[in-house]
Short mmCIF file of C-alpha atoms in Angstrom, two decimals:
data_model
loop_
_atom_site.label_atom_id
_atom_site.label_comp_id
_atom_site.label_asym_id
_atom_site.label_seq_id
_atom_site.Cartn_x
_atom_site.Cartn_y
_atom_site.Cartn_z
CA MET A 98 0.00 0.09 -0.08
CA PRO A 99 1.21 3.55 -0.66
CA GLU A 100 2.51 5.57 2.27
CA ARG A 101 -0.04 7.67 4.21
CA LEU A 102 0.69 11.10 5.72
CA SER A 103 0.12 10.67 9.52
CA THR A 104 1.45 11.52 12.83
CA PRO A 105 2.85 8.82 15.17
CA ILE A 106 0.23 7.14 17.38
CA ASN A 107 1.31 5.57 20.59
CA ASN A 108 -2.01 4.76 22.21
CA PRO A 109 -3.35 1.28 20.82
CA GLU A 110 -7.02 2.39 21.14
CA ASP A 111 -6.28 5.67 19.15
CA LYS A 112 -4.25 3.54 16.55
CA ASN A 113 -7.21 1.18 16.07
CA GLU A 114 -9.52 4.17 15.71
CA LEU A 115 -7.27 5.61 13.11
CA ASP A 116 -6.99 2.32 11.22
CA ASN A 117 -10.77 2.22 11.03
CA VAL A 118 -10.94 5.83 9.77
CA ILE A 119 -8.29 4.93 7.18
CA ALA A 120 -10.05 1.85 6.04
CA GLU A 121 -13.30 3.88 5.78
CA GLU A 122 -11.66 6.68 3.74
CA GLU A 123 -10.10 4.10 1.32
CA ALA A 124 -13.37 2.36 0.95
CA ILE A 125 -15.10 5.63 0.04
CA GLY A 126 -12.16 7.13 -1.94
CA GLU A 127 -10.04 10.16 -1.79
CA SER A 128 -9.84 13.71 -3.15
CA VAL A 129 -7.68 14.67 -6.14
CA ASP A 130 -5.46 16.93 -3.73
CA ASN A 131 -4.89 14.08 -1.33
CA ILE A 132 -3.75 11.84 -4.16
CA LEU A 133 -1.44 14.49 -5.63
CA ARG A 134 0.21 14.84 -2.17
CA LYS A 135 0.79 11.07 -1.85
CA ILE A 136 2.17 10.46 -5.35
CA GLY A 137 4.78 13.04 -4.74
CA ALA A 138 4.54 16.90 -4.71
CA CYS A 139 7.89 17.56 -6.35
CA GLY A 140 8.67 14.38 -8.29
CA PRO A 141 9.87 14.04 -11.93
CA SER A 142 6.20 14.21 -13.23
CA ASN A 143 5.73 17.58 -11.43
CA ILE A 144 8.93 18.94 -12.76
CA LEU A 145 8.17 17.75 -16.36
CA ILE A 146 4.71 19.39 -16.26
CA LEU A 147 6.27 22.59 -14.98
CA ILE A 148 8.80 22.63 -17.68
CA GLY A 149 6.15 21.86 -20.30
CA CYS A 150 4.14 24.82 -18.95
CA MET A 151 7.06 27.10 -19.16
CA ILE A 152 7.74 26.08 -22.73
CA LEU A 153 4.03 27.08 -23.43
CA ASN A 154 4.61 30.43 -21.71
CA PHE A 155 7.89 30.94 -23.50
CA GLY A 156 6.21 30.50 -26.90
CA ILE A 157 3.32 32.85 -26.30
CA SER A 158 4.77 35.62 -24.07
CA PRO A 159 6.75 37.51 -26.71
CA GLN A 160 3.43 38.36 -28.44
CA THR A 161 2.62 40.72 -25.49
CA LEU A 162 5.55 43.13 -26.00
CA LEU A 163 6.52 42.38 -29.75
CA MET A 164 5.28 45.88 -30.72
CA TYR A 165 7.98 47.40 -28.61
CA PHE A 166 10.19 46.56 -31.56
CA ALA A 167 7.80 46.15 -34.46
CA ALA A 168 6.27 49.62 -33.67
CA ASN A 169 9.45 51.37 -32.73
CA ASP A 170 9.88 54.98 -33.80
CA PRO A 171 13.54 55.20 -34.96
CA PRO A 172 15.82 58.23 -35.16
CA TRP A 173 15.55 60.71 -38.01
CA LYS A 174 17.70 63.25 -39.70
CA CYS A 175 17.40 66.12 -42.12
CA VAL A 176 17.83 65.51 -45.82
CA ASN A 177 20.83 67.09 -47.31
CA SER A 178 18.88 68.94 -49.84
CA SER A 179 16.53 70.59 -47.21
CA ARG A 180 16.57 74.33 -47.07
CA ASN A 181 14.85 74.45 -43.72
CA VAL A 182 16.55 76.88 -41.31
CA PHE A 183 16.56 74.27 -38.55
CA CYS A 184 18.06 71.57 -40.85
CA GLU A 185 20.72 74.00 -42.20
CA HIS A 186 22.05 74.43 -38.65
CA SER A 187 21.68 70.68 -37.82
CA ARG A 188 23.03 69.03 -40.83
CA GLY A 189 24.19 65.50 -40.34
CA LYS A 190 22.75 65.40 -36.64
CA ILE A 191 20.62 62.35 -35.76
CA PHE A 192 17.63 62.88 -33.40
CA ASP A 193 16.37 59.97 -31.29
CA SER A 194 13.40 59.70 -28.91
CA THR A 195 15.54 60.98 -25.99
CA ASP A 196 16.30 64.29 -27.87
CA ASP A 197 14.38 67.41 -26.92
CA ASN A 198 14.00 68.17 -30.62
CA PHE A 199 12.52 64.69 -31.62
CA GLN A 200 9.13 66.03 -32.34
CA LYS A 201 10.54 69.09 -34.23
CA ARG A 202 10.01 67.25 -37.52
CA CYS A 203 6.34 67.60 -37.26
CA SER A 204 6.66 71.33 -38.10
CA PHE A 205 8.62 70.55 -41.19
CA ASN A 206 7.59 69.47 -44.63
CA ARG A 207 7.74 65.72 -44.94
CA SER A 208 10.41 66.16 -47.66
CA ASP A 209 12.72 67.81 -45.23
CA TRP A 210 13.54 64.82 -43.19
CA GLU A 211 13.95 61.01 -43.37
CA TYR A 212 14.37 57.98 -41.03
CA THR A 213 17.83 56.65 -40.35
CA THR A 214 16.59 53.15 -41.09
CA ASN A 215 15.01 51.50 -44.25
CA SER A 216 11.24 51.61 -44.65
CA ARG A 217 10.78 47.94 -43.57
CA TYR A 218 12.27 48.46 -40.13
CA SER A 219 8.89 48.93 -38.20
CA ILE A 220 5.20 49.54 -38.97
CA VAL A 221 6.08 53.26 -38.10
CA THR A 222 8.54 53.55 -40.93
CA GLU A 223 6.60 51.47 -43.37
CA PHE A 224 3.19 53.26 -42.92
CA ASP A 225 4.69 56.64 -41.58
CA LEU A 226 2.90 56.63 -38.38
CA VAL A 227 4.20 59.94 -37.03
CA CYS A 228 3.00 63.53 -36.52
CA GLY A 229 -0.71 63.01 -35.87
CA LYS A 230 -0.73 59.39 -37.01
CA ASP A 231 1.26 58.03 -34.01
CA SER A 232 -2.03 57.00 -32.29
CA PHE A 233 -2.40 54.23 -35.01
CA ALA A 234 0.88 52.72 -33.86
CA ALA A 235 -0.29 52.88 -30.24
CA LEU A 236 -3.69 51.25 -31.28
CA ALA A 237 -1.68 48.38 -32.94
CA ASN A 238 0.07 47.81 -29.63
CA SER A 239 -3.07 48.13 -27.54
CA ALA A 240 -5.16 45.78 -29.76
CA LEU A 241 -3.70 42.59 -28.19
CA PHE A 242 -4.67 43.77 -24.71
CA ILE A 243 -8.12 44.77 -25.89
CA GLY A 244 -8.61 41.32 -27.31
CA TRP A 245 -7.18 39.93 -24.27
CA GLY A 246 -9.80 41.56 -22.08
CA ILE A 247 -12.56 40.45 -24.41
CA GLY A 248 -11.38 36.91 -24.43
CA GLY A 249 -11.12 36.89 -20.60
CA VAL A 250 -14.88 37.02 -20.22
CA PHE A 251 -15.26 33.72 -22.10
CA THR A 252 -12.07 31.86 -21.26
CA GLY A 253 -13.37 30.21 -17.98
CA LEU A 254 -16.61 29.22 -19.58
CA ILE A 255 -14.93 27.46 -22.56
CA CYS A 256 -12.29 25.96 -20.40
CA ASP A 257 -15.02 24.33 -18.09
CA MET A 258 -16.96 23.20 -21.05
CA VAL A 259 -14.35 21.40 -23.28
CA GLY A 260 -11.47 20.95 -20.99
CA ARG A 261 -7.99 22.66 -20.44
CA LYS A 262 -6.05 20.63 -22.93
CA LEU A 263 -8.42 21.03 -25.94
CA THR A 264 -8.68 24.72 -25.19
CA LEU A 265 -4.93 25.13 -25.08
CA THR A 266 -4.40 23.25 -28.42
CA ALA A 267 -7.00 25.21 -30.21
CA SER A 268 -5.83 28.51 -28.86
CA PHE A 269 -2.20 27.79 -29.75
CA LEU A 270 -3.32 26.80 -33.34
CA ILE A 271 -5.33 30.03 -33.79
CA THR A 272 -2.37 31.99 -32.36
CA THR A 273 0.00 30.57 -34.86
CA LEU A 274 -2.18 31.28 -37.80
CA LEU A 275 -2.94 34.78 -36.72
CA SER A 276 0.64 35.62 -35.90
CA LEU A 277 1.65 34.43 -39.46
CA ALA A 278 -1.05 36.43 -41.03
CA CYS A 279 0.35 39.71 -39.52
CA CYS A 280 3.39 39.21 -41.65
CA PHE A 281 1.32 39.78 -44.84
CA ILE A 282 -0.87 42.83 -43.92
CA THR A 283 -0.96 45.75 -46.48
CA ALA A 284 -2.76 48.34 -44.29
CA ILE A 285 -2.55 49.28 -40.63
CA TRP A 286 -6.19 48.51 -39.91
CA GLN A 287 -5.44 44.93 -40.91
CA LEU A 288 -2.85 44.62 -38.38
CA VAL A 289 -5.11 46.17 -35.63
CA LEU A 290 -7.78 43.79 -36.43
CA LEU A 291 -5.54 40.72 -36.50
CA ARG A 292 -3.87 41.79 -33.16
CA THR A 293 -7.23 42.04 -31.55
CA PHE A 294 -8.15 38.45 -32.41
CA LEU A 295 -4.57 37.49 -31.47
CA GLY A 296 -5.16 39.01 -28.10
CA ILE A 297 -8.21 36.67 -27.57
CA SER A 298 -6.20 33.58 -28.29
CA THR A 299 -3.06 34.65 -26.57
CA GLY A 300 -4.96 35.67 -23.47
CA THR A 301 -6.76 32.25 -23.39
CA VAL A 302 -3.39 30.46 -23.62
CA MET A 303 -1.86 32.60 -20.77
CA ALA A 304 -4.90 31.94 -18.50
CA VAL A 305 -5.33 28.26 -19.18
CA GLN A 306 -1.66 27.26 -18.70
CA TYR A 307 -1.83 28.75 -15.14
CA ILE A 308 -5.07 26.91 -14.53
CA LEU A 309 -3.71 23.47 -15.81
CA LEU A 310 -0.51 23.83 -13.76
CA SER A 311 -2.59 24.72 -10.64
CA GLU A 312 -4.82 21.69 -11.05
CA LEU A 313 -1.79 19.31 -11.64
CA THR A 314 -0.11 20.54 -8.43
CA ALA A 315 -0.57 19.83 -4.74
CA PRO A 316 -1.94 22.88 -2.89
CA GLU A 317 1.15 23.43 -0.80
CA ASN A 318 3.36 23.85 -3.98
CA ARG A 319 1.11 25.98 -6.10
CA SER A 320 2.63 29.31 -5.03
CA LEU A 321 6.16 28.09 -5.75
CA GLN A 322 5.18 26.56 -9.12
CA ILE A 323 3.12 29.43 -10.38
CA ASN A 324 5.97 31.98 -9.46
CA THR A 325 8.47 29.77 -11.23
CA LEU A 326 6.28 29.66 -14.29
CA GLY A 327 6.41 33.54 -14.29
CA LEU A 328 10.20 33.37 -14.80
CA ALA A 329 9.48 31.91 -18.39
CA PHE A 330 7.88 35.21 -19.18
CA THR A 331 11.17 37.01 -18.24
CA LEU A 332 13.27 34.60 -20.27
CA SER A 333 11.07 34.83 -23.33
CA LEU A 334 11.33 38.74 -23.44
CA SER A 335 15.07 38.33 -23.16
CA ALA A 336 14.97 35.96 -26.14
CA LEU A 337 12.82 38.39 -27.99
CA THR A 338 15.39 41.15 -27.46
CA GLY A 339 18.09 38.94 -29.07
CA ILE A 340 15.95 38.03 -32.07
CA ALA A 341 15.06 41.69 -32.56
CA TYR A 342 18.67 42.87 -32.25
CA TYR A 343 19.66 40.73 -35.28
CA ILE A 344 16.44 40.98 -37.25
CA ARG A 345 15.84 44.61 -37.99
CA GLU A 346 12.68 44.24 -40.22
CA TRP A 347 9.44 43.87 -38.38
CA ARG A 348 7.79 41.37 -40.69
CA HIS A 349 10.63 39.01 -40.44
CA LEU A 350 10.70 39.51 -36.68
CA VAL A 351 6.99 38.55 -36.41
CA MET A 352 7.71 35.47 -38.49
CA PHE A 353 10.60 34.28 -36.36
CA VAL A 354 8.58 34.99 -33.10
CA THR A 355 5.99 32.56 -34.47
CA ILE A 356 8.51 29.59 -34.34
CA PRO A 357 8.24 29.18 -30.53
CA VAL A 358 4.44 29.22 -30.90
CA LEU A 359 4.66 26.16 -33.11
CA VAL A 360 6.79 24.47 -30.39
CA GLY A 361 4.17 25.32 -27.84
CA LEU A 362 1.52 23.79 -30.05
CA ILE A 363 3.35 20.60 -30.11
CA MET A 364 3.71 20.62 -26.30
CA THR A 365 -0.03 21.04 -25.80
CA ILE A 366 -0.44 17.48 -27.26
CA VAL A 367 2.04 16.11 -24.73
CA LEU A 368 0.73 17.61 -21.49
CA PRO A 369 -1.96 15.67 -19.73
CA GLU A 370 -5.62 16.87 -19.25
CA SER A 371 -6.43 18.20 -15.77
CA PRO A 372 -7.42 15.40 -13.40
CA ARG A 373 -9.39 17.93 -11.36
CA TRP A 374 -11.45 18.94 -14.38
CA LEU A 375 -12.05 15.30 -15.35
CA TYR A 376 -13.17 14.63 -11.83
CA THR A 377 -15.68 17.46 -11.80
CA LYS A 378 -17.21 16.07 -14.96
CA GLY A 379 -17.58 12.59 -13.43
CA LYS A 380 -14.81 11.00 -15.57
CA LEU A 381 -13.19 9.28 -12.56
CA VAL A 382 -11.54 6.55 -14.62
CA LYS A 383 -9.62 8.96 -16.81
CA SER A 384 -8.62 11.15 -13.85
CA GLU A 385 -7.35 8.21 -11.85
CA ARG A 386 -5.41 7.01 -15.04
CA ILE A 387 -3.58 10.33 -15.17
CA LEU A 388 -2.80 10.35 -11.44
CA LYS A 389 -1.44 6.94 -11.51
CA LYS A 390 0.70 7.71 -14.42
CA MET A 391 2.10 10.69 -12.59
CA GLY A 392 2.67 8.36 -9.54
CA SER A 393 4.59 5.86 -11.61
CA LEU A 394 6.86 8.59 -13.00
CA ASN A 395 7.55 9.66 -9.33
CA ASN A 396 8.37 6.00 -8.40
CA ARG A 397 5.36 5.82 -6.08
CA ASP A 398 2.82 2.86 -6.00
CA SER A 399 -0.42 4.60 -6.79
CA THR A 400 -2.48 1.34 -7.53
CA GLY A 401 -4.29 1.51 -4.11
CA TYR A 402 -5.52 5.05 -4.56
CA LYS A 403 -9.04 5.62 -5.57
CA LEU A 404 -11.08 8.78 -6.11
CA LYS A 405 -14.17 9.30 -4.06
CA PRO A 406 -17.35 9.33 -6.19
CA THR A 407 -18.85 12.68 -7.02
CA ILE A 408 -22.00 13.57 -5.19
CA GLU A 409 -24.86 15.34 -6.93
CA SER A 410 -26.79 17.56 -4.52
CA ASN A 411 -30.57 17.77 -4.96
CA VAL A 412 -30.52 21.15 -3.27
CA LYS A 413 -30.53 23.95 -5.84
CA GLU A 414 -27.83 26.52 -4.77
CA LYS A 415 -28.12 30.13 -5.23
CA THR A 416 -26.19 31.37 -8.20
CA TYR A 417 -24.66 34.88 -8.45
CA SER A 418 -24.10 37.18 -11.34
CA TYR A 419 -21.99 40.27 -11.96
CA LEU A 420 -24.87 42.52 -10.63
CA ASP A 421 -24.29 41.07 -7.24
CA MET A 422 -20.81 42.57 -7.23
CA PHE A 423 -22.52 46.06 -6.99
CA ARG A 424 -25.47 45.28 -4.87
CA THR A 425 -24.47 47.75 -2.09
CA TRP A 426 -22.18 50.67 -1.80
CA SER A 427 -19.76 48.79 0.42
CA ILE A 428 -19.48 45.86 -1.99
CA THR A 429 -19.07 48.41 -4.83
CA MET A 430 -16.18 50.01 -3.12
CA PHE A 431 -14.77 46.48 -2.22
CA VAL A 432 -14.84 45.66 -5.93
CA LEU A 433 -13.72 49.12 -7.13
CA ALA A 434 -10.65 49.14 -4.85
CA GLN A 435 -9.39 45.78 -6.39
CA ALA A 436 -10.29 46.98 -9.92
CA VAL A 437 -8.19 50.09 -9.49
CA GLY A 438 -5.21 48.01 -8.18
CA TRP A 439 -5.41 45.60 -11.08
CA PHE A 440 -5.72 48.64 -13.63
CA THR A 441 -2.70 50.22 -12.20
CA ASN A 442 -0.70 47.00 -12.33
CA GLY A 443 -1.59 46.51 -16.09
CA LEU A 444 -0.94 50.10 -16.77
CA VAL A 445 2.44 50.57 -15.11
CA TYR A 446 3.92 47.15 -15.91
CA TYR A 447 3.38 47.48 -19.60
CA ALA A 448 3.84 51.24 -19.76
CA LEU A 449 7.24 50.91 -18.02
CA SER A 450 8.26 48.00 -20.41
CA LEU A 451 7.38 50.21 -23.46
CA GLU A 452 9.02 53.34 -21.89
CA ALA A 453 12.36 51.59 -21.90
CA ALA A 454 13.18 53.06 -25.23
CA ASP A 455 12.80 56.59 -23.70
CA LEU A 456 15.07 56.03 -20.71
CA GLY A 457 18.21 56.86 -22.66
CA GLY A 458 20.90 54.58 -24.05
CA ASP A 459 20.48 51.52 -26.17
CA ILE A 460 16.81 50.29 -26.47
CA TYR A 461 17.82 46.70 -26.54
CA THR A 462 19.94 46.82 -23.39
CA ASN A 463 17.17 48.90 -21.62
CA PHE A 464 14.50 46.33 -22.54
CA VAL A 465 16.49 43.38 -21.28
CA MET A 466 17.28 45.22 -17.95
CA VAL A 467 13.68 46.23 -17.39
CA ALA A 468 12.53 42.66 -18.16
CA PHE A 469 15.00 41.10 -15.87
CA ALA A 470 13.63 43.24 -13.05
CA ASP A 471 10.84 40.67 -12.93
CA VAL A 472 13.16 37.96 -11.55
CA PRO A 473 13.92 39.65 -8.10
CA GLY A 474 10.27 40.86 -8.05
CA ASN A 475 8.88 37.31 -8.40
CA ILE A 476 11.32 35.86 -5.84
CA LEU A 477 10.69 38.58 -3.25
CA ALA A 478 7.03 38.34 -3.72
CA ILE A 479 7.04 34.70 -2.43
CA TYR A 480 8.82 35.65 0.83
CA ILE A 481 7.48 39.11 1.50
CA CYS A 482 3.71 38.18 0.96
CA ASN A 483 4.05 35.24 3.36
CA ARG A 484 6.21 37.13 5.94
CA PHE A 485 4.38 40.57 6.06
CA GLY A 486 1.07 39.74 4.76
CA ARG A 487 -0.82 40.52 1.42
CA LYS A 488 -2.06 43.91 2.34
CA LYS A 489 1.29 45.55 3.62
CA SER A 490 3.41 43.81 0.88
CA THR A 491 1.08 45.00 -2.04
CA LEU A 492 0.28 48.53 -0.95
CA LEU A 493 3.84 49.42 0.17
CA SER A 494 5.16 48.12 -3.18
CA PHE A 495 2.55 50.31 -5.02
CA LEU A 496 3.65 53.46 -2.87
CA ILE A 497 7.42 52.83 -3.22
CA GLY A 498 7.25 52.01 -6.87
CA GLY A 499 5.05 54.87 -7.72
CA LEU A 500 7.26 57.41 -5.86
CA LEU A 501 10.31 56.19 -7.59
CA LEU A 502 8.76 56.47 -11.02
CA GLY A 503 7.55 59.90 -10.16
CA CYS A 504 11.21 60.86 -9.46
CA ILE A 505 12.08 60.02 -13.03
CA ALA A 506 9.80 62.83 -14.38
CA PRO A 507 11.88 65.90 -13.32
CA ILE A 508 15.21 64.47 -14.54
CA PRO A 509 16.16 66.43 -17.64
CA LYS A 510 17.25 64.41 -20.64
CA SER A 511 20.11 66.74 -21.25
CA TYR A 512 21.68 65.81 -17.98
CA SER A 513 24.89 63.92 -18.66
CA HIS A 514 24.30 61.04 -16.28
CA GLY A 515 20.46 61.36 -16.47
CA HIS A 516 19.86 58.16 -18.40
CA ILE A 517 21.73 56.14 -15.73
CA ILE A 518 19.66 57.58 -12.85
CA ARG A 519 16.50 57.02 -14.88
CA ILE A 520 17.30 53.33 -15.66
CA VAL A 521 18.13 52.58 -11.98
CA LEU A 522 14.96 54.22 -10.74
CA ALA A 523 12.89 52.45 -13.48
CA LEU A 524 14.39 48.98 -12.56
CA ILE A 525 13.61 49.36 -8.91
CA GLY A 526 10.20 50.74 -9.62
CA LYS A 527 9.64 47.79 -12.10
CA CYS A 528 10.64 45.39 -9.33
CA CYS A 529 8.13 46.91 -6.86
CA ILE A 530 5.23 46.67 -9.42
CA ASP A 531 6.20 42.97 -9.97
CA ILE A 532 5.77 42.43 -6.12
CA SER A 533 2.41 44.25 -6.22
CA PHE A 534 1.17 42.30 -9.26
CA SER A 535 2.00 38.96 -7.64
CA GLY A 536 0.68 40.16 -4.28
CA PHE A 537 -2.53 41.49 -5.68
CA TYR A 538 -3.19 38.22 -7.51
CA ILE A 539 -2.94 36.18 -4.33
CA TRP A 540 -4.80 38.73 -2.26
CA THR A 541 -7.73 38.92 -4.70
CA LEU A 542 -8.09 35.16 -4.67
CA GLU A 543 -8.46 35.19 -0.92
CA LEU A 544 -10.67 38.34 -0.79
CA TYR A 545 -13.54 37.02 -3.00
CA PRO A 546 -15.68 34.22 -1.60
CA THR A 547 -15.79 30.97 -3.64
CA VAL A 548 -19.39 31.57 -4.87
CA VAL A 549 -18.29 34.81 -6.72
CA ARG A 550 -14.60 34.34 -7.07
CA THR A 551 -14.86 33.71 -10.85
CA GLN A 552 -16.99 36.86 -11.33
CA GLY A 553 -14.66 39.06 -9.20
CA MET A 554 -11.50 37.67 -10.96
CA THR A 555 -13.08 38.47 -14.33
CA ILE A 556 -13.75 42.04 -13.36
CA CYS A 557 -10.21 42.28 -12.17
CA GLN A 558 -8.82 40.77 -15.32
CA ILE A 559 -10.84 43.17 -17.61
CA SER A 560 -9.55 46.15 -15.42
CA CYS A 561 -6.04 44.97 -15.81
CA ARG A 562 -6.31 44.74 -19.60
CA VAL A 563 -7.92 48.09 -19.82
CA GLY A 564 -4.87 49.45 -18.10
CA SER A 565 -2.51 47.42 -20.31
CA ALA A 566 -4.32 48.71 -23.51
CA SER A 567 -3.94 52.21 -22.18
CA ALA A 568 -0.15 51.86 -21.73
CA PRO A 569 0.87 52.36 -25.37
CA PHE A 570 -1.26 55.63 -25.65
CA ILE A 571 0.38 57.06 -22.56
CA VAL A 572 3.92 56.17 -23.79
CA ASN A 573 3.53 56.88 -27.43
CA VAL A 574 1.07 59.87 -27.57
CA LEU A 575 1.22 61.69 -24.22
CA ARG A 576 5.02 61.52 -24.24
CA ASN A 577 4.80 63.75 -27.44
CA VAL A 578 2.65 66.23 -25.54
CA TRP A 579 5.14 66.44 -22.53
CA PRO A 580 7.94 63.85 -21.90
CA PRO A 581 7.54 63.51 -18.16
CA LEU A 582 3.77 63.04 -18.43
CA PRO A 583 3.76 59.11 -18.61
CA PHE A 584 5.83 58.89 -15.41
CA ILE A 585 3.61 61.37 -13.66
CA ILE A 586 0.60 59.35 -14.50
CA MET A 587 2.24 56.06 -13.41
CA CYS A 588 3.23 57.74 -10.15
CA GLY A 589 -0.32 58.96 -9.54
CA ALA A 590 -2.08 55.77 -10.44
CA SER A 591 0.19 53.81 -8.00
CA ILE A 592 -0.45 56.14 -5.11
CA LEU A 593 -4.24 56.00 -5.81
CA ALA A 594 -4.14 52.20 -5.87
CA ALA A 595 -2.17 52.16 -2.56
CA LEU A 596 -4.65 54.56 -0.88
CA MET A 597 -7.80 52.72 -2.10
CA GLY A 598 -6.34 49.32 -1.07
CA LEU A 599 -6.48 50.53 2.53
CA ILE A 600 -10.21 49.70 2.78
CA LEU A 601 -9.51 45.99 1.95
CA PRO A 602 -8.92 43.56 4.72
CA GLU A 603 -5.77 41.47 5.32
CA THR A 604 -6.33 37.75 4.32
CA SER A 605 -2.90 36.12 5.14
CA GLY A 606 -3.43 33.27 7.55
CA LYS A 607 -7.21 33.68 7.42
CA ALA A 608 -9.89 31.10 6.60
CA THR A 609 -10.99 30.91 2.98
CA ARG A 610 -14.11 32.94 2.29
CA GLU A 611 -16.93 30.71 1.00
CA LYS A 612 -20.36 32.42 1.24
CA TYR A 613 -21.36 35.70 -0.40
CA GLU A 614 -22.18 37.24 3.07
CA ASP A 615 -18.45 36.74 3.95
CA ILE A 616 -17.84 39.94 1.95
CA TYR A 617 -19.33 41.89 4.87
CA THR A 618 -17.38 40.09 7.49
CA LYS A 619 -13.72 40.38 8.65
CA PRO A 620 -11.68 37.23 7.68
CA SER A 621 -11.31 34.93 10.62
CA ASN A 622 -8.02 33.30 11.60
CA ILE A 623 -7.28 29.70 10.75
CA SER A 624 -5.72 27.20 12.97
CA LEU A 625 -3.97 24.17 11.44
CA LEU A 626 -2.16 21.25 13.31
CA LYS A 627 1.47 20.87 12.54
CA ASP A 628 1.13 17.81 10.40
CA GLU A 629 -2.31 18.51 8.99
CA SER A 630 -2.60 19.15 5.22
CA ARG A 631 -5.53 21.32 4.56
CA PRO A 632 -6.33 21.94 0.81
CA LEU A 633 -6.84 25.67 -0.10
CA MET A 634 -9.80 24.72 -2.32
CA SER A 635 -12.14 21.75 -2.56
CA ASP A 636 -12.07 19.57 -5.64
CA THR A 637 -15.41 21.17 -6.88
CA ASP A 638 -14.14 24.77 -6.52
CA GLU A 639 -13.52 26.52 -9.81
CA LEU A 640 -10.09 28.00 -10.27
CA PRO A 641 -10.32 31.58 -11.52
CA VAL A 642 -8.74 32.89 -14.76
CA VAL A 643 -5.33 34.24 -14.11
CA ALA A 644 -3.24 36.95 -15.63
#
């Protein structure tokens, strides 16, 4: 028989009673989480599944910030034949985005200046998206996040209907076809349309891979596994920088970025279906088969484990809708405080990533450094959120990060060492936003009761994507109005999110909220025995869609 998690029993009567309980449990069956614990929480099967999900993440993540390079506005210079007064005094000088005279060209005739790159360098150079048309470049960048927000409404429903694996495979296939189609567009509106649909499929993949990993992992290891999966996002962005450095034409860049998507498509066939989803659908035999296969890979004897049968209740439970999230003023403020936090995370995270080109220095080096700020952020989030609680960790990260980004605004670009100071402040600020992003995700899961957790997370996801979609306009459009403005907005949004978060309760070490009425009550403490393994969710709880 497989080993059972237990504490030493010295009293014979207690031992006999425990044996009777064990025998009764084995006759009835066990939960998915208990079997996952017993077949090994960190065995070879778990490592292989994590690597597989990281490959999925690696293949799809570059799509999120691809436009940083594909929609880059390169330096310009005056043409030699120009008789413009400004050009006559600036003959041979190159103006990049960090120069105070970068927008000066908009007051010239189009024949007076030219790009320093060829016309196929980016969508900006090919379609001349400058001087009044820069909003089209921002829209092409935002389109993916707009689609992501639209897709988030339906992802959970589709995932629950057809399963995690089929949803992943279909989404990866659609992503591959749409990504390749972007290489052959002839007008900017075509790119915007394709990127919107690409956002729907990409957002679905990003969400379902986290759901699948969560449901194939024992509760005690979910935080570690999910944060490790987040590192694949950072690695993929670093790889994107390397590809973009050597491939300086945007259509070829899009084509090469599609290759990892093809690898991810193959990986979706290899990964197993979620045993938790199979269990909720009453497919116990298939679920047990997957669990036993995982156990055999971990060198654990799993032949004696059997899932308990699902119980269909004849009592009709009350169902809740999105309207219940705004039933009273207190609940509305409860939801709004979280929505502002998620909006700010999406806005600052992607705006700061896109703003790397305007920090000074080489755009490729800046992008890699800003991307790698995620690594310490993810690692620190694991420790800080458990050590100091969700509320303090998240709100202080918002406040510190916002203030640091606000300090970037008054630094003049003409200052000789200004770009170094700006980069250092941006890196620390990005690290703080990573901590708040991770902290708010865990915090929100614990704030919403089980009966409305899906609705609440969907509202938060939509808020986050609205913020993400706003980031390109803040960076590309408002920067042209006044260069410090993007950093002032990021600073203000972060401080606002920190202040509004004060009305939310702490949830670290508290019992999981279950009923709708729990929104009105302060979370109660939980008390666990030293050797007791208490699942965070029951097998019938829905896992929410993640970022």
